[in-house]
Amino acid sequence: MHFIGSHAGRRLARPSYQRLLDRRSRPTSLVWRSHASGPAISRNTVNNLDNGAQGAQVLASAGKEELDSGTSVKVNRPLTGSPRETPLDLPSLDKKWRKKWKEMGPRKRTVDKTDPQKSMYILPMFPYPSGDLHLGHLRVYTISDVLARFKHMQGYDVMHPIGWDAFGLPAENAAIERGIDPASWTKLNIERMRGRLEAMNGHWDWHREFATCDPSFYKHTQRLFLLLHERGLAYQAESLVNYDPVDKTVLANEQVDAKGHSWRSGAKVEKRLLNQWFFKISAFRQELLDDIEQLATDGAWPEGVLAMQKNWIGKSQGARIKFPVTASHQQTHSDIEVFTTRPDTLFGVQYLALASTHPIVQKLAKYNVGLQAFLDAIPALPLDSRVGYLLPDIRAINPLAYEKSTPDATKASLPIYVAPYVLGDYGDGAVMGVPGHDTRDHAFWKHNRYDDPIRMVIAPSPDDASIAGENQPFVHHGHLTSHGGPYAGYTTAAASKEIVSSLELKGLGIATEAWRLRDWLVSRQRYWGTPIPIIHCKGCGPVPVPHEQLPVELPALDGHWGKGKTGNPLDNAHDWVNTACPKCGDPARRDTDTMDTFVDSSWYFMRFPDPHNDSIPFSPEAVDSSLPIDIYVGGVEHAILHLLYARFISKFFATTPYWPSGSKTRGEPFKRVLAQGMVHGKTYSDPSTGRFLKQEEVDLSQTSNPIIIATGETPNISYEKMSKSKYNGVDPGICMDKHGADATRAHILFQAPVNEVLEWEEERISGVVRWLRRIYDHISHSQKRWAPEMHDASSKSNLVMFENAFKLMDFQDPLRTEDAELRFLHERSDSTKKLWRGVQRTIIDVTESYNNGYSLNTVVSDLMSLTNTIIDTSKGQEVPRGLIYASIASLLKMIAPIAPAFAEECWTMIPGSTSSIFEQPFPEPDGTYDTLAPRTQPCSVQVNGKLKCVVELPVPDPKLKGDGLEGWIVGQILGTAEGKARLMGSEGKKGAVDIRTAKKVIVVRGGKTINFVV
Ligand SMILES: [Zn+2]
């Protein structure tokens, strides 16, 4: 799915490895090669690597000791040498720095907490603890961690918590499969995943961690349920529900796909009539719809996500129309009401269709065995089934039939069918069938009344000749045909309006609206969820569990899980189920349903600001100071369900004392939503059979030329959603173990813009590794060259001076700069200026990309480019060492959010560094970018369109325009030696041109080209 909205901007271009990396295609060192590919690894190599890494650490700590002691470091540093002596071992840097970070404790606050502008809440959607971190997870958590680290360096007080969406069917199914209770299973998985989350070098607020399956959390989920119940927003109703026969539970409409299958088990969903708990999301539907506009401002939410929400809420304008019913017997007789968005097609109604749940159908079924048999068969039918059951002895009348001017065809009475395609929960479970102008109605009519003609009442133009054939419905707007009686020739809009007003006068219709959004069914007949805190008493009815009795804890079911039973085990937990009514004390039963896990995730983000509050879900102060969430990162697959429910529950809390300032944002919980694309895996298939191939079935020794081992053929290669059946899943843990978490993070970011599909190719990570290695090697080498005094931390002015060097400089008047060294820099000029200008440009671009959040790929490519500039420039003798130093310091600070352990390590290797690079402010542009602009540019001089010469001219003042610019350029050209010699018409010379006599002068490209017509 692509959600490149306007926010994506110009900087989403896919960076080119060729351009960035091939500049240095020198062979990698011996040590690196053995590390990267299997065969060359030997015990010795591994030892070398270890020694090397230790060497680097020794070097780093040696440098630090000397700095701490305040003495100058002498140039001869025995361990600094060729890359071979200081190999970069990224995995061991991860370990080293994770340990150090742990010792350092939580982020040091760099700002005054009381300044609300300077606090930031960045949240990734919390994971379901499946036990393994897959690549999709790693991508989300990398993005949020990078943004959190960046904002921290920018001086924000950042909250970046993580927790566990720990209830749900998979744990229960795994428990049944393995005979272990879901609580223990979940706990184990959380332990494993916590380790993985640390291993990706993320900086998490572990002190805020919680799991939704912990009674200390779900106590408050139950509290939320009761709050909704008090307000009449949680209610019980008999309802025809979606039932998943595999998972043996009810599903919300949102959890059934378009083909009628469960989103989780994939089973064909059945319809069953059950008494269920609902949350009344419909009470908030107008606000949920209206506030979409607010979320769309400045691309804060992806357009595609908002479009899906809008569509799901599904408000449509139309009319409710009554069709009187005639019956030859006396069983039934109320009118049938339908909702339609197309009252203009009323002349074309040829039948009515009712849902199986319609009261008339239910009533008739009591006397009609055939009808009952048909109803019984419905659950087994496919959703797009066109079968219908014609109700005998009853017919409907088109309300237009009472008009004299209505054509006879429309006056005829209408057959009434029961049809599975009519949903009981849309409108009123009744539709008017217009075969001429609705696709499904057309298909139904063709199936059931093949020989009966279809009435076309709308045509594309007022001319009846344009009527479409009967084989296709005409579903667009147009004009009424002659079947429209008095309205013939009207546009559909005008006819709709007129028809509805005339029906309104007779009490047969009313203009109204309909909503697609249904109330949220939260009951689940499963064990592993939050128990619904209701006790059912024969005398008192459903009674809320009193607050002091919360949480209603799930009973431990010893011995249950080993027996492979399905269904809801709570039904049989008699000791737990049987209790006393809180109101009258009589024997009563607990509700055995648990809540949909989407209830947990609809409010968990409000718990993080106050995660240990025992008495209430969260304190108003804590939530007021943290919400709304500044950046919410997650997969687009949650665009409808989770985000809609979260908006609903937040809007509800904003109407309670729990979130007093919530009304300021209209209860919207997420200021920005960053939707990241999916991760696709490299998928091999057999071209002759289409069968997916396992990795071991393909010879991958030549990356560019894979071969199917069995046949010698070349396999088809595609990138597809990772799945077991396609053998294209990847364990990112293996990649991190091999290449280090930092390189893996950078690789993930570099491969695709955040909102696009990431096509995972592990091999290409070598480009990122090579990049980090070049930086590391360069710093190792440069240590020798940095002047001894630069290693002296007490000489603070050195550090500050170089970073501020160009800010102080006035290039128009170098003599005004009093500092001798700065004047020296200026005199050296071009490559020096180019380097610092490159640093400034990168700071500007990278800051923008980090802020934008979507183009993190260009952060990596911009930093790669800057690395090239720094290393290339360093080779020249004329660039002052201090400037190289300042450039590297800026580079490292900009890399730090992406490759935190690597940046920390390199930071210790440069002079004057503090203990952690994350205590450094993120670089800010110093305003020299424009000052350092090249002051001349080449100007191509053409005469009659032919190039005469190219002269180097000062860059024209941007204020110069038109004649002024033209005159100025001519003057400049004539001031050059070339101009004097060739363009002033030296007398007597053949073909000599005098541009001063030109008939016309054309200046283009800001003065870079000038054409004289002579
Ligand atoms: Zn009672």
PDB file of C-alpha atoms and ligand atoms in Angstrom, residues 537-541 543 581-586 588, ligand 1:
ATOM      1  CA  CYS A 537     -28.392 -12.059  39.050  1.00  0.00           C
ATOM      2  CA  LYS A 538     -31.824 -13.560  38.519  1.00  0.00           C
ATOM      3  CA  GLY A 539     -33.455 -10.790  40.540  1.00  0.00           C
ATOM      4  CA  CYS A 540     -31.315  -7.761  39.726  1.00  0.00           C
ATOM      5  CA  GLY A 541     -30.211  -8.486  36.168  1.00  0.00           C
ATOM      6  CA  VAL A 543     -24.892  -5.929  38.040  1.00  0.00           C
ATOM      7  CA  CYS A 581     -24.859 -10.779  43.650  1.00  0.00           C
ATOM      8  CA  PRO A 582     -23.223  -7.531  44.820  1.00  0.00           C
ATOM      9  CA  LYS A 583     -26.658  -5.945  45.123  1.00  0.00           C
ATOM     10  CA  CYS A 584     -28.879  -8.510  46.864  1.00  0.00           C
ATOM     11  CA  GLY A 585     -26.406 -11.167  47.922  1.00  0.00           C
ATOM     12  CA  ASP A 586     -28.301 -13.993  46.214  1.00  0.00           C
ATOM     13  CA  ALA A 588     -25.416 -15.197  40.896  1.00  0.00           C
TER      14      ALA A 588
HETATM   15 ZN    ZN B   1     -29.250  -9.537  42.887  1.00  0.00          ZN
END
